[in-house]
Short mmCIF file of C-alpha atoms and ligand atoms in Angstrom, two decimals:
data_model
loop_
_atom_site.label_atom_id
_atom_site.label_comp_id
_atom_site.label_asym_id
_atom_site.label_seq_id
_atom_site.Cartn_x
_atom_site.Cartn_y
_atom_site.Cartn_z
CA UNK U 23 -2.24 -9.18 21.68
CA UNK U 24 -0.40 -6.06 21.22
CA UNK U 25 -1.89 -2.67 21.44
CA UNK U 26 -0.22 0.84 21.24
CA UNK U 27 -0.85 3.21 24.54
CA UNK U 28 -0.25 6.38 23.74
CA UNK U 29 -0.63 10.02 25.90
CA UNK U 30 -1.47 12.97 23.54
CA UNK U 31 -0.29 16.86 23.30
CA UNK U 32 2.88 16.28 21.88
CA UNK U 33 3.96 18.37 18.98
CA UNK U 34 6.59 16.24 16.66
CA UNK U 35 9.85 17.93 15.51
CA UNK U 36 12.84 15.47 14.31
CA UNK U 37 13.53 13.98 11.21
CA UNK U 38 12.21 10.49 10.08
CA UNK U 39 12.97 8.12 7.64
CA UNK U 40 10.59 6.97 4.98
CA UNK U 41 10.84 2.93 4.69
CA UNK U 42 9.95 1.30 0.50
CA UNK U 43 6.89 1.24 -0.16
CA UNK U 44 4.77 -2.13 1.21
CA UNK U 45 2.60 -2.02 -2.11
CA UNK U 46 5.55 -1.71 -4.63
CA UNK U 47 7.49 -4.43 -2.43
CA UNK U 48 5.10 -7.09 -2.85
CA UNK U 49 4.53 -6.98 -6.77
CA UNK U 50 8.25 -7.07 -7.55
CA UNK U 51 8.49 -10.05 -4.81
CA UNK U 52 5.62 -11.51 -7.17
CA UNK U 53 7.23 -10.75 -10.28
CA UNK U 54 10.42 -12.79 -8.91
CA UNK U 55 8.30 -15.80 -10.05
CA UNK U 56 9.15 -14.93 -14.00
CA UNK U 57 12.79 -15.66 -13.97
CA UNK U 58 14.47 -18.46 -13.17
CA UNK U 59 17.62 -16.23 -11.96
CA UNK U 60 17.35 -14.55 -8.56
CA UNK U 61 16.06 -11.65 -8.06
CA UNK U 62 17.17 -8.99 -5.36
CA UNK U 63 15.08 -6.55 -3.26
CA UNK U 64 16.18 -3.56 -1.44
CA UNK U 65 14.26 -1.14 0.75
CA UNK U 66 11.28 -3.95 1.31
CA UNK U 67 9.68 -2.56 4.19
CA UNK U 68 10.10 -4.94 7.58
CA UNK U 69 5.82 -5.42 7.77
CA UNK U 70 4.17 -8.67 8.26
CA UNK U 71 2.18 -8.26 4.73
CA UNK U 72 5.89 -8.30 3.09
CA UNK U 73 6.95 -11.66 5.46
CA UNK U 74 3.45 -13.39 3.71
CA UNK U 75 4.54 -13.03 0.56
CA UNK U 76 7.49 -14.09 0.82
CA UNK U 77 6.04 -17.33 2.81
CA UNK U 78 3.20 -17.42 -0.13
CA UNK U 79 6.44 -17.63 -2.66
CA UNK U 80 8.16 -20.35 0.07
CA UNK U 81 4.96 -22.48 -0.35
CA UNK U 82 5.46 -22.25 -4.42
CA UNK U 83 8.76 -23.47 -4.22
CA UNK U 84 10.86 -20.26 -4.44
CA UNK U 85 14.22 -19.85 -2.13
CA UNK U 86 14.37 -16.62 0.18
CA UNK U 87 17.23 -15.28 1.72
CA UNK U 88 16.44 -12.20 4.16
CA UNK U 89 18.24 -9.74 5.73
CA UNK U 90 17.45 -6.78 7.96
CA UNK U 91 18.91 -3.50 8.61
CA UNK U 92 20.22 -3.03 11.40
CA UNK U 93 17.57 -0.71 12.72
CA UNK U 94 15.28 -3.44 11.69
CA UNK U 95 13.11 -0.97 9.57
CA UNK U 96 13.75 -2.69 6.12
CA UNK U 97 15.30 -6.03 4.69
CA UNK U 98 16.84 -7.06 1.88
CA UNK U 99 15.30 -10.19 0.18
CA UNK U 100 16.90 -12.57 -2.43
CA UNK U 101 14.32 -14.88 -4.00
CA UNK U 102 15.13 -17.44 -6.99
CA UNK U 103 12.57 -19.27 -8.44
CA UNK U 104 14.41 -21.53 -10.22
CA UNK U 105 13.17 -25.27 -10.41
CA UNK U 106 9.28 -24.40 -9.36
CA UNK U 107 8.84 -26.78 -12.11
CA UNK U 108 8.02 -29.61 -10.09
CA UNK U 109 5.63 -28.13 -7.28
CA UNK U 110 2.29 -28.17 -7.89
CA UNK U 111 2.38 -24.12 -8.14
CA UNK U 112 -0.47 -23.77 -5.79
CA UNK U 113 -1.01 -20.46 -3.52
CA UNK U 114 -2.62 -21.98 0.21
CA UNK U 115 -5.86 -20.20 1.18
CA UNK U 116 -4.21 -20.21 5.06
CA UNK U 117 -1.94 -17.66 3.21
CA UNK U 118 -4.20 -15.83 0.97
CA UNK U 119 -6.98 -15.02 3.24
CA UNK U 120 -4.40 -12.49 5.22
CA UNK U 121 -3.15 -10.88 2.02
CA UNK U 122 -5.43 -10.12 -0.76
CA UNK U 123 -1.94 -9.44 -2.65
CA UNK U 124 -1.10 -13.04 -2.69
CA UNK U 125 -3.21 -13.05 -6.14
CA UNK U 126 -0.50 -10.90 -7.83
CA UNK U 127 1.37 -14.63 -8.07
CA UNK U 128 -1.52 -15.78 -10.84
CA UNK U 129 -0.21 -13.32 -13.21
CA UNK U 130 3.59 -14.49 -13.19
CA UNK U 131 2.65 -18.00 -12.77
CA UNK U 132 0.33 -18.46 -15.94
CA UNK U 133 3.00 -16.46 -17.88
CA UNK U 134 6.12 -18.86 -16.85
CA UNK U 135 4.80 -22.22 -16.18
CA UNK U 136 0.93 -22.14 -18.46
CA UNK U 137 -0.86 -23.03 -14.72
CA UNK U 138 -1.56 -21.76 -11.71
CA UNK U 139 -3.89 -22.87 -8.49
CA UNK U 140 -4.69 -19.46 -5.98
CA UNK U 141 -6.95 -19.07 -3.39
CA UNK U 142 -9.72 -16.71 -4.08
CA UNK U 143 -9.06 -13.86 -1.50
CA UNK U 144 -12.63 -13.81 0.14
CA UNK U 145 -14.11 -10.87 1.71
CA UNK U 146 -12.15 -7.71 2.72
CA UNK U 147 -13.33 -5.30 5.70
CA UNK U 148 -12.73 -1.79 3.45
CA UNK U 149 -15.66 -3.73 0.51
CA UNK U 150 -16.30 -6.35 -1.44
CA UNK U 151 -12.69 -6.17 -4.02
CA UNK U 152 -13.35 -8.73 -6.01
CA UNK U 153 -10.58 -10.08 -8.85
CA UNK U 154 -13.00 -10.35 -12.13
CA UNK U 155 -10.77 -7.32 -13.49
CA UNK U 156 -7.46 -9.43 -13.06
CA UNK U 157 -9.25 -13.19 -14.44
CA UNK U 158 -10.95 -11.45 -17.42
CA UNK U 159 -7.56 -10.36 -18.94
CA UNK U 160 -5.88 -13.11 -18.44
CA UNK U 161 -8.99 -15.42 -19.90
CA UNK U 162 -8.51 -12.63 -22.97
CA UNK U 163 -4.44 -13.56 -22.91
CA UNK U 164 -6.21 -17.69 -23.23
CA UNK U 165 -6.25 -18.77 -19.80
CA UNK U 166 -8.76 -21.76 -19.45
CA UNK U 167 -9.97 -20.22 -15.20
CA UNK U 168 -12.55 -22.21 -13.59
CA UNK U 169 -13.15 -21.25 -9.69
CA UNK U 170 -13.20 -24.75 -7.64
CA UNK U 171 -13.18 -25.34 -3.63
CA UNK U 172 -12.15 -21.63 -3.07
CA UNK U 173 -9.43 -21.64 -5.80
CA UNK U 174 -8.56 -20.19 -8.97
CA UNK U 175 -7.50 -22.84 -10.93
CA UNK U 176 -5.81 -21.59 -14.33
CA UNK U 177 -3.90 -23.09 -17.27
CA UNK U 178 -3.08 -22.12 -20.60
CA UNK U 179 -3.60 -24.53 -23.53
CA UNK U 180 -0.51 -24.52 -25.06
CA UNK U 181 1.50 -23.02 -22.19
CA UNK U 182 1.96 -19.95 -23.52
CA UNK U 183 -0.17 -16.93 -23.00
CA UNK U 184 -0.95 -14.19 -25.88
CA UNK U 185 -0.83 -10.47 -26.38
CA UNK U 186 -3.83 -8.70 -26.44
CA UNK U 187 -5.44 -5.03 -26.84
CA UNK U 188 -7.63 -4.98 -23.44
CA UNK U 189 -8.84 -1.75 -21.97
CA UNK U 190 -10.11 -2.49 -18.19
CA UNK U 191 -13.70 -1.55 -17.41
CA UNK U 192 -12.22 0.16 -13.79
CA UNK U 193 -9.08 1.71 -12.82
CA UNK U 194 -7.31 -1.13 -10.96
CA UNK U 195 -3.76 -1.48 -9.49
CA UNK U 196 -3.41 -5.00 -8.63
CA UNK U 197 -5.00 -5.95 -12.22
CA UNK U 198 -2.78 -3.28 -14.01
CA UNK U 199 0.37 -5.43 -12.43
CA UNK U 200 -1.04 -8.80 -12.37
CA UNK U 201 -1.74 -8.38 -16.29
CA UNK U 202 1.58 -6.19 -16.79
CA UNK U 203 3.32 -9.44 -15.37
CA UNK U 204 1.77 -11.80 -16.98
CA UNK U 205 2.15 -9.81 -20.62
CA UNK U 206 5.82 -9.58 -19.84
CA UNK U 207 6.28 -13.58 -21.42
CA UNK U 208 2.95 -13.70 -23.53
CA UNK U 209 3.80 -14.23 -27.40
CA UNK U 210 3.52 -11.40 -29.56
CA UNK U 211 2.61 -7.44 -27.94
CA UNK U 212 -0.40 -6.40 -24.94
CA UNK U 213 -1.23 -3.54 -25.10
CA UNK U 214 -3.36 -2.16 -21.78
CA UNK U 215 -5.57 0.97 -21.54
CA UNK U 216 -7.13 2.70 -18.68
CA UNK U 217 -4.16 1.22 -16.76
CA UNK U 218 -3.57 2.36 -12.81
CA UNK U 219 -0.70 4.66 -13.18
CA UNK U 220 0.74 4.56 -9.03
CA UNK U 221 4.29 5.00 -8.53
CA UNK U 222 4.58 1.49 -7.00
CA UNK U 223 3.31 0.30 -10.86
CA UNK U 224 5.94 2.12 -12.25
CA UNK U 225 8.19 1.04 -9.58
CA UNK U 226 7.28 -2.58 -10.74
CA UNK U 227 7.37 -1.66 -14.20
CA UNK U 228 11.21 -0.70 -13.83
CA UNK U 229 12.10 -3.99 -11.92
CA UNK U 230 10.48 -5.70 -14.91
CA UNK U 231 12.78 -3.65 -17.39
CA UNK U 232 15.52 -4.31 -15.26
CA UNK U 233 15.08 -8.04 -15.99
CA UNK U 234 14.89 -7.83 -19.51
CA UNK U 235 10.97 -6.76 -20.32
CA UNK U 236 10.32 -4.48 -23.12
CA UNK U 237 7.92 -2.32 -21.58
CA UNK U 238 6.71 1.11 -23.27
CA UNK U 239 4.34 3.58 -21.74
CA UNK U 240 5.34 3.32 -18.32
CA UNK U 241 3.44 5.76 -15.74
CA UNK U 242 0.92 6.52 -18.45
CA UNK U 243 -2.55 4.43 -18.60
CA UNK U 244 -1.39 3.12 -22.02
CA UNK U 245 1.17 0.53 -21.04
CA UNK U 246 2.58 -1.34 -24.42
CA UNK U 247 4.33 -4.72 -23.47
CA UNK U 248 6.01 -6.72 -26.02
CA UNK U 249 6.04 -9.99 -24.67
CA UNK U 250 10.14 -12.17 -24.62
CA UNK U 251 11.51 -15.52 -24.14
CA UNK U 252 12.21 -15.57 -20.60
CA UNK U 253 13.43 -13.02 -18.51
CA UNK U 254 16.93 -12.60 -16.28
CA UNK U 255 17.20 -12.18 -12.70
CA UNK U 256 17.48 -8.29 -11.55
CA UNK U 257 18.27 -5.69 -8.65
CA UNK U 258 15.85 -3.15 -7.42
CA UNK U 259 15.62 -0.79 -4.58
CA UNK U 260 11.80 -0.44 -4.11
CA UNK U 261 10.56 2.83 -3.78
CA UNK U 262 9.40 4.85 -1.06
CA UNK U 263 6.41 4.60 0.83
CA UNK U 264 4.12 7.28 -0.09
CA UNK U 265 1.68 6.55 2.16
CA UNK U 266 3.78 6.08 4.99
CA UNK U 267 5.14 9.74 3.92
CA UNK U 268 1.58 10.73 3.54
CA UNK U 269 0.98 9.33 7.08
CA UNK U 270 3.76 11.33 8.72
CA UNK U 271 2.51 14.19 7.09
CA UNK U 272 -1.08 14.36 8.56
CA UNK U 273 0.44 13.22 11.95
CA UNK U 274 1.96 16.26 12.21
CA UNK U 275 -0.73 18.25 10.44
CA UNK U 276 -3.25 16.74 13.27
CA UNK U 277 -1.15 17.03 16.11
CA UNK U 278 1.56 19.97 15.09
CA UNK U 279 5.18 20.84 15.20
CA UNK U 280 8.21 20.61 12.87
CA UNK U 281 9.25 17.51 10.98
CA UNK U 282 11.82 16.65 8.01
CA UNK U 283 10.56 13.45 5.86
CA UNK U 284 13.57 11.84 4.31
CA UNK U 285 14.31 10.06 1.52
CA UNK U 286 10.91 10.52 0.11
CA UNK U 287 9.41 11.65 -3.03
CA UNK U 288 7.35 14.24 -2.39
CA UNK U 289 5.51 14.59 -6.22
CA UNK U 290 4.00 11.34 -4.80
CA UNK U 291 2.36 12.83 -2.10
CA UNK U 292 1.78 15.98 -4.30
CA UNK U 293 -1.83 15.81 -3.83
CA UNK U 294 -1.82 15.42 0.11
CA UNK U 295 0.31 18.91 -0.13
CA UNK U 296 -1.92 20.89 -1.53
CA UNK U 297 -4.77 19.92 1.23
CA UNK U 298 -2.85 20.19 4.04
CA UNK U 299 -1.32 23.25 2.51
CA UNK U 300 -5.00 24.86 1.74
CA UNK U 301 -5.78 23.63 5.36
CA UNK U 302 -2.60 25.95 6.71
CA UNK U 303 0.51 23.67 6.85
CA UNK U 304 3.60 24.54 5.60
CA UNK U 305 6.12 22.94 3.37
CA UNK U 306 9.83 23.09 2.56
CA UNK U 307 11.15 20.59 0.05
CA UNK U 308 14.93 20.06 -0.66
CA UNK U 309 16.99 17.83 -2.35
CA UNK U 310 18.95 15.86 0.86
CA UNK U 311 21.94 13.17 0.67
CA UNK U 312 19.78 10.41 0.29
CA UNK U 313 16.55 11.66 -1.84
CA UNK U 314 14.26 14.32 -1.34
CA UNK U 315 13.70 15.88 2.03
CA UNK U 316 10.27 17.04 2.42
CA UNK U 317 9.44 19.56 5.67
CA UNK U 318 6.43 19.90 7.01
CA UNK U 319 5.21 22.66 9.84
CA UNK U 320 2.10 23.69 11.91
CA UNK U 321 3.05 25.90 14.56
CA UNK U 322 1.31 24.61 17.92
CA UNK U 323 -2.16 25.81 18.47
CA UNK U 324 -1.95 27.42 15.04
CA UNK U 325 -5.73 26.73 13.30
CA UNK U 326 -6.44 24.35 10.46
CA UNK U 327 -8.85 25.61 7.86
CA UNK U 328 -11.48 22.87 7.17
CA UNK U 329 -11.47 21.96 3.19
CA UNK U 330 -13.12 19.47 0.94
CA UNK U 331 -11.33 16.24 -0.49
CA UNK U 332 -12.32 13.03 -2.42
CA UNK U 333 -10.46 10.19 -3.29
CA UNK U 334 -9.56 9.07 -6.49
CA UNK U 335 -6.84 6.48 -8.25
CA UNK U 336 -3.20 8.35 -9.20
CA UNK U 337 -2.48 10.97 -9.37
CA UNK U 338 -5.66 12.26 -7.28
CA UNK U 339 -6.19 12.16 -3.67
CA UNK U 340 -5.01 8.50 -2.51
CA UNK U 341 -8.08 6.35 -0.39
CA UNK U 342 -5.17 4.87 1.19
CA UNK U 343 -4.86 8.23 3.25
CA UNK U 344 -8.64 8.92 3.48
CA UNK U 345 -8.56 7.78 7.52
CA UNK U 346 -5.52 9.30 8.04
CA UNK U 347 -6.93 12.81 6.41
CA UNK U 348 -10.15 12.50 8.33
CA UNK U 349 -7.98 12.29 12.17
CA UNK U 350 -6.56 15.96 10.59
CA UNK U 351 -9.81 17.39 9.27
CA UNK U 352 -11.21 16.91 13.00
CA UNK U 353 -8.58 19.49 14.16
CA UNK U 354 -10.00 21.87 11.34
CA UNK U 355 -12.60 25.27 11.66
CA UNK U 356 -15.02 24.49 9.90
CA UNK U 357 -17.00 21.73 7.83
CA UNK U 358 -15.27 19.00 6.07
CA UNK U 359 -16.60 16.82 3.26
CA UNK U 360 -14.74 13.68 2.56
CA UNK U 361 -15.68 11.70 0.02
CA UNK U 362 -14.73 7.92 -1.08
CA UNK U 363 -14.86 6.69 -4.36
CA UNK U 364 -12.46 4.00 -4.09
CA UNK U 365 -14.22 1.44 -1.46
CA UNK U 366 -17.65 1.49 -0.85
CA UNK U 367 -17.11 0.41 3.49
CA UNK U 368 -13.96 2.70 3.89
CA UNK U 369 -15.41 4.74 6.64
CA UNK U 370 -15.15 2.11 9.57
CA UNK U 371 -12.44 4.55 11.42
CA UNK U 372 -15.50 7.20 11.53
CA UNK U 373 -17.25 5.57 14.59
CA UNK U 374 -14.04 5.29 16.66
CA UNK U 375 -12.80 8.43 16.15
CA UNK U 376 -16.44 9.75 17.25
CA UNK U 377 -15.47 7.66 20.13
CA UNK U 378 -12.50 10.24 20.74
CA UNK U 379 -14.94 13.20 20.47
CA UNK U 380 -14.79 13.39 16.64
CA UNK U 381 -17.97 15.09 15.25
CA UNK U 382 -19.11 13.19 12.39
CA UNK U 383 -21.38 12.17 10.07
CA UNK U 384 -21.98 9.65 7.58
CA UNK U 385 -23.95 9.63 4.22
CA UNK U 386 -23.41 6.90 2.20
CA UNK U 387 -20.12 7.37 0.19
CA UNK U 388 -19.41 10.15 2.42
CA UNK U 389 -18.24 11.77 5.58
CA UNK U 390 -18.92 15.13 6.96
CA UNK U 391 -16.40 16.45 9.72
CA UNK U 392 -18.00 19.69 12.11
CA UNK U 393 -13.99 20.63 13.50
CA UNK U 394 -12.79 21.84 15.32
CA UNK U 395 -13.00 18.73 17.64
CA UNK U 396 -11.55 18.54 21.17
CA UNK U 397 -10.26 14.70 21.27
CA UNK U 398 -9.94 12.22 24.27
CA UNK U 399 -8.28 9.62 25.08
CA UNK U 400 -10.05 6.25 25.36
CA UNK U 401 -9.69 2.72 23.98
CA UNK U 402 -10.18 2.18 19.88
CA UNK U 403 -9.65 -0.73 18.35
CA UNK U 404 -8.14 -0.59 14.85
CA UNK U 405 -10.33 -2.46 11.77
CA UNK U 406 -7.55 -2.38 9.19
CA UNK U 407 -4.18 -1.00 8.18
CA UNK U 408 -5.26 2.73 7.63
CA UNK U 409 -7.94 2.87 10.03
CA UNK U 410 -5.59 2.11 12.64
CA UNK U 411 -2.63 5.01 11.60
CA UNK U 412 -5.62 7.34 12.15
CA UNK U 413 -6.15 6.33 15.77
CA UNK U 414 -2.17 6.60 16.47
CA UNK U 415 -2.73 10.04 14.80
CA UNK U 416 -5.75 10.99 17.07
CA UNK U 417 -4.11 9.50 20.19
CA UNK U 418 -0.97 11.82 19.40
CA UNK U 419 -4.16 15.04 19.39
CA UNK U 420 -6.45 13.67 22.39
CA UNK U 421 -5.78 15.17 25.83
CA UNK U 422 -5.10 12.09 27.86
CA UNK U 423 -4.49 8.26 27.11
CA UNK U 424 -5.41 6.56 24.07
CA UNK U 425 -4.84 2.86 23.53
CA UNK U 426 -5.51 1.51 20.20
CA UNK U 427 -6.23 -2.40 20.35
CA UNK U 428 -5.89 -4.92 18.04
CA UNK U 429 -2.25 -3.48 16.09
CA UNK U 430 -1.72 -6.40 13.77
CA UNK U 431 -3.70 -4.37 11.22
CA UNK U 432 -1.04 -1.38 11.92
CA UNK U 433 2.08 -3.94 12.01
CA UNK U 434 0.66 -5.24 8.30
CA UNK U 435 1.78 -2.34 6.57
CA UNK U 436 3.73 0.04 9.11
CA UNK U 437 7.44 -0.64 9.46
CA UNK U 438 7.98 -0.04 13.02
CA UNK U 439 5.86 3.45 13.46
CA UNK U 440 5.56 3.55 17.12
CA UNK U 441 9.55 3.75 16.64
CA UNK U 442 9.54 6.51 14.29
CA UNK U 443 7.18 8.37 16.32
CA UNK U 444 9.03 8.18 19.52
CA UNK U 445 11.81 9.31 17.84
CA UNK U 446 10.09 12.53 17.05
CA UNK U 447 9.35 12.76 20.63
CA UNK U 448 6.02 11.50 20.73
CA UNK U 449 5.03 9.38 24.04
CA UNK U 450 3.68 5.67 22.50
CA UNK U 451 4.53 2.81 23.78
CA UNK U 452 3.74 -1.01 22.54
CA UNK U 453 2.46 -2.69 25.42
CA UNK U 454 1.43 -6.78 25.19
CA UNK U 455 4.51 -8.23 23.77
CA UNK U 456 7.66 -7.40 21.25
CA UNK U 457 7.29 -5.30 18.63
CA UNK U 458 6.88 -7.39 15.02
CA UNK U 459 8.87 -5.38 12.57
C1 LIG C 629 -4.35 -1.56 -4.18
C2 LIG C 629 -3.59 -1.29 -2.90
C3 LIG C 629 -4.52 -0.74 -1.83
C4 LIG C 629 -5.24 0.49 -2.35
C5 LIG C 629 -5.92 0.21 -3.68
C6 LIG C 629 -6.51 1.44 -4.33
C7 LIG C 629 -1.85 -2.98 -2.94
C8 LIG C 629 -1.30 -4.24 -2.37
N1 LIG C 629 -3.01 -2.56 -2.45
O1 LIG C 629 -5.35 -2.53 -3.89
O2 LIG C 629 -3.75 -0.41 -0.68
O3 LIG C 629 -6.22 0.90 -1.42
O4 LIG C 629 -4.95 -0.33 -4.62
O5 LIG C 629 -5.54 2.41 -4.52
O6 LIG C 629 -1.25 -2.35 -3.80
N2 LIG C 629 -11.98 -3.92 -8.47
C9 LIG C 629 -12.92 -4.68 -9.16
N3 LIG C 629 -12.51 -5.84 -9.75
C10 LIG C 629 -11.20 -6.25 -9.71
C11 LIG C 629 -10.24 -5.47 -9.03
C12 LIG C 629 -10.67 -4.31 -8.42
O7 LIG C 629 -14.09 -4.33 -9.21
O8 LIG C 629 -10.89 -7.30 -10.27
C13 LIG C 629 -12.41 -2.68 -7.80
C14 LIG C 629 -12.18 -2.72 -6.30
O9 LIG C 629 -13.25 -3.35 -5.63
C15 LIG C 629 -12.07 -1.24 -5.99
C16 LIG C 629 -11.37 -0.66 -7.22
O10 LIG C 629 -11.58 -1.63 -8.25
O11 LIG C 629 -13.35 -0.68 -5.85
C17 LIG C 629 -9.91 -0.40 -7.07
O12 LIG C 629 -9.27 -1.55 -6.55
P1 LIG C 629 -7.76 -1.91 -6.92
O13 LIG C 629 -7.08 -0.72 -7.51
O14 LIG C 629 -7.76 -3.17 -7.70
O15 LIG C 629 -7.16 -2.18 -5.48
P2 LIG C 629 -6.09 -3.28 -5.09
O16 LIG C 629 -5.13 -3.49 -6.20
O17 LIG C 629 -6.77 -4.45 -4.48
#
């Protein structure tokens, strides 16, 4: 099994650049399932999450053709659903069980074809996510669901789902797109309140328009979808990762030096600014050739002020950078008081960054950091995608060796970072086999 070995002290300076976004990628690969035209993908990150849907699409009947870049950071992806017809439109647990986004398929599928059969995702190592937001909308839209062996099994009387006026009870971003999608080819208008308003929904949103949805409201929590016929294939160029931005960003906040993000969007990330920049970063932004450029400095052995931060859905603080934010906040004077609102087990980094000489605490929904914290190297092992970036990020800070075990998590979501980070001259190696992305 792979693990990442990496010897910290290292300031970063280069540039790097920012691969599409992982969790805009794999709705629009979903919502390739509402057209019978193909439909073609730019900028898809090259992560293992992004290969499973496109395998959980394979299974469903849909073509794929995929090509990479020749850095091998991103691919290009041409799916066609055409003909799904005849399959038996069923989503394999073996598949869902390593991507809880493989339910974003029951949305599209109800909407083109009136059935559906997906594995429930099962349990989750960050809390309990369960889909009740995504099944009661589309039971509202008149989707008979009934849950049997471990599946969802859906179908619409009639074959054709309806608009509705549905507020959801919680902020949620796979139910915002799952129900966007599906409303896309219901009869007559949805329209959704408290929707999740992420960039990677409106990124979704646009793909949608693209093929031919009439979609009002977009990036507000009032989407208003009137439903069509069919819709035509499309071209998108997903947008970029904000979290892997984000991730960049506290890298070099934790460990210091002098780095240019690049085609980015830093508004996304707006909220991440202002707490590294009340914590004593600096940045630059500026439009570059291909995007925004965003810069971000910390002067070595410059201090970090400790500050306060909780997470909340868009456009508040992300929990997708929580772990990352702690690894920084250990570098800061002071006490720190992070607080998760999101996921009610997000916190599982905590007790191997303490392993690094993190001081920490843990209350509940919350996590106290006493910086600053002198960090060394040991062995961590990574419990999911974001709890592993913060290790890389506190190997890069700890005075020694770090190796951080069990990468799949990291390789799920992070196109090729050990690249990207040896390119701004930090020393991490991949040891245990070939790199994935
Ligand atoms: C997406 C992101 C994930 C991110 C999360 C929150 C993707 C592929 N994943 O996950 O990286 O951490 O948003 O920004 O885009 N909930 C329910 N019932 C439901 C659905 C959700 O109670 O049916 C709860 C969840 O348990 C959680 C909260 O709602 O407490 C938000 O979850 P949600 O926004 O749905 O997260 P995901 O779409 O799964």
């Amino acid at each position: 099994m792979d693990r990442l070995v990496i010897e910290g002290g290292v300031p970063l300076q280069g540039h790097v650049v920012i691969s599409g976004a992982k969790n805009a990628a794999l709705p629009c690969l979903a919502a390739a399932l509402l057209s019978a035209e193909p439909v073609t993908l730019r900028h898809l990150p090259a992560v293992s999450d992004i290969r499973t849907m496109v395998k959980v699409l394979q299974a469903l009947g849909c073509s794929a053709e995929i090509e990479k870049d020749p850095e091998g950071f991103e691919l290009t992806a041409t799916l066609c659903a055409a003909g799904l017809e005849q399959g038996d439109l069923r989503a394999p647990y073996e598949l869902v069980k390593t991507m809880r986004a493989s339910i974003l398929v029951l949305g599209p599928l109800l909407a083109r074809f009136g059935k559906a059969s997906v594995s429930l995702p099962g349990g989750c190592a960050i809390g309990a996510r369960p889909v009740n937001l995504h099944l009661e909308a589309l039971e509202r839209m008149g989707a008979e669901i009934s849950i049997d062996k471990g599946y969802v099994e859906a179908q619409v009387p009639g074959g054709k789902l309806k608009g509705m006026n549905h507020t959801f009870e919680k902020v949620s971003v796979g139910a915002t797109e799952n129900i966007l999608m599906a409303a896309t080819l219901a009869e007559g208008t949805t329209v959704l309140r408290n929707a999740a308003q992420e960039p990677e929904i409106t990124d979704l949103a646009q793909l949608l328009v693209k093929m031919g949805a009439l979609i009002e409201g977009i990036g507000t929590p009032v989407l208003t979808i009137r439903g069509v016929e069919h819709l035509d294939g499309g071209e998108h160029s997903v947008v970029a990762d904000r979290i892997e931005a984000g991730t960049f960003l506290c890298a070099v906040a934790a460990a210091g030096g002098d780095v240019v993000l690049d085609r980015m969007i830093p508004e996304h990330v707006r909220s991440l600014i202002d707490l590294l920049e009340r914590c004593g970063c600096v940045f630059t932004e500026r439009q570059g050739q291909e995007g925004m450029q965003l810069r971000v400095q910390r002067e070595p052995g410059q201090k970090l002020r400790a500050r306060d931060v909780a997470t909340s859905p868009y456009p508040g603080f992300p929990t997708d950078l929580q772990a990352q934010v702690m690894a920084v906040l250990t570098q800061a004077s002071g006490i720190s008081v992070i607080k998760e609102t999101i996921f009610e087990n997000r916190f599982q980094h905590a007790m191997e960054l303490e392993r690094l000489g993190a001081n920490l605490r843990i209350d509940g929904p919350t996590a106290i950091v006493a910086g600053p914290c002198a960090l060394k190297g040991c062995t961590v092992m990574a419990t999911d995608l974001r709890a592993s970036a913060t290790l890389v990020i506190a190997g890069l800070v700890a005075e020694g060796q770090t190796t951080v075990d069990r990468i799949y998590h990291l390789d799920r979501g992070y196109a090729g970072l050990e690249r990207k980070l040896q390119a701004l001259g930090a020393r991490i190696q991949r040891v245990g086999g070939g790199s994935v992305s």
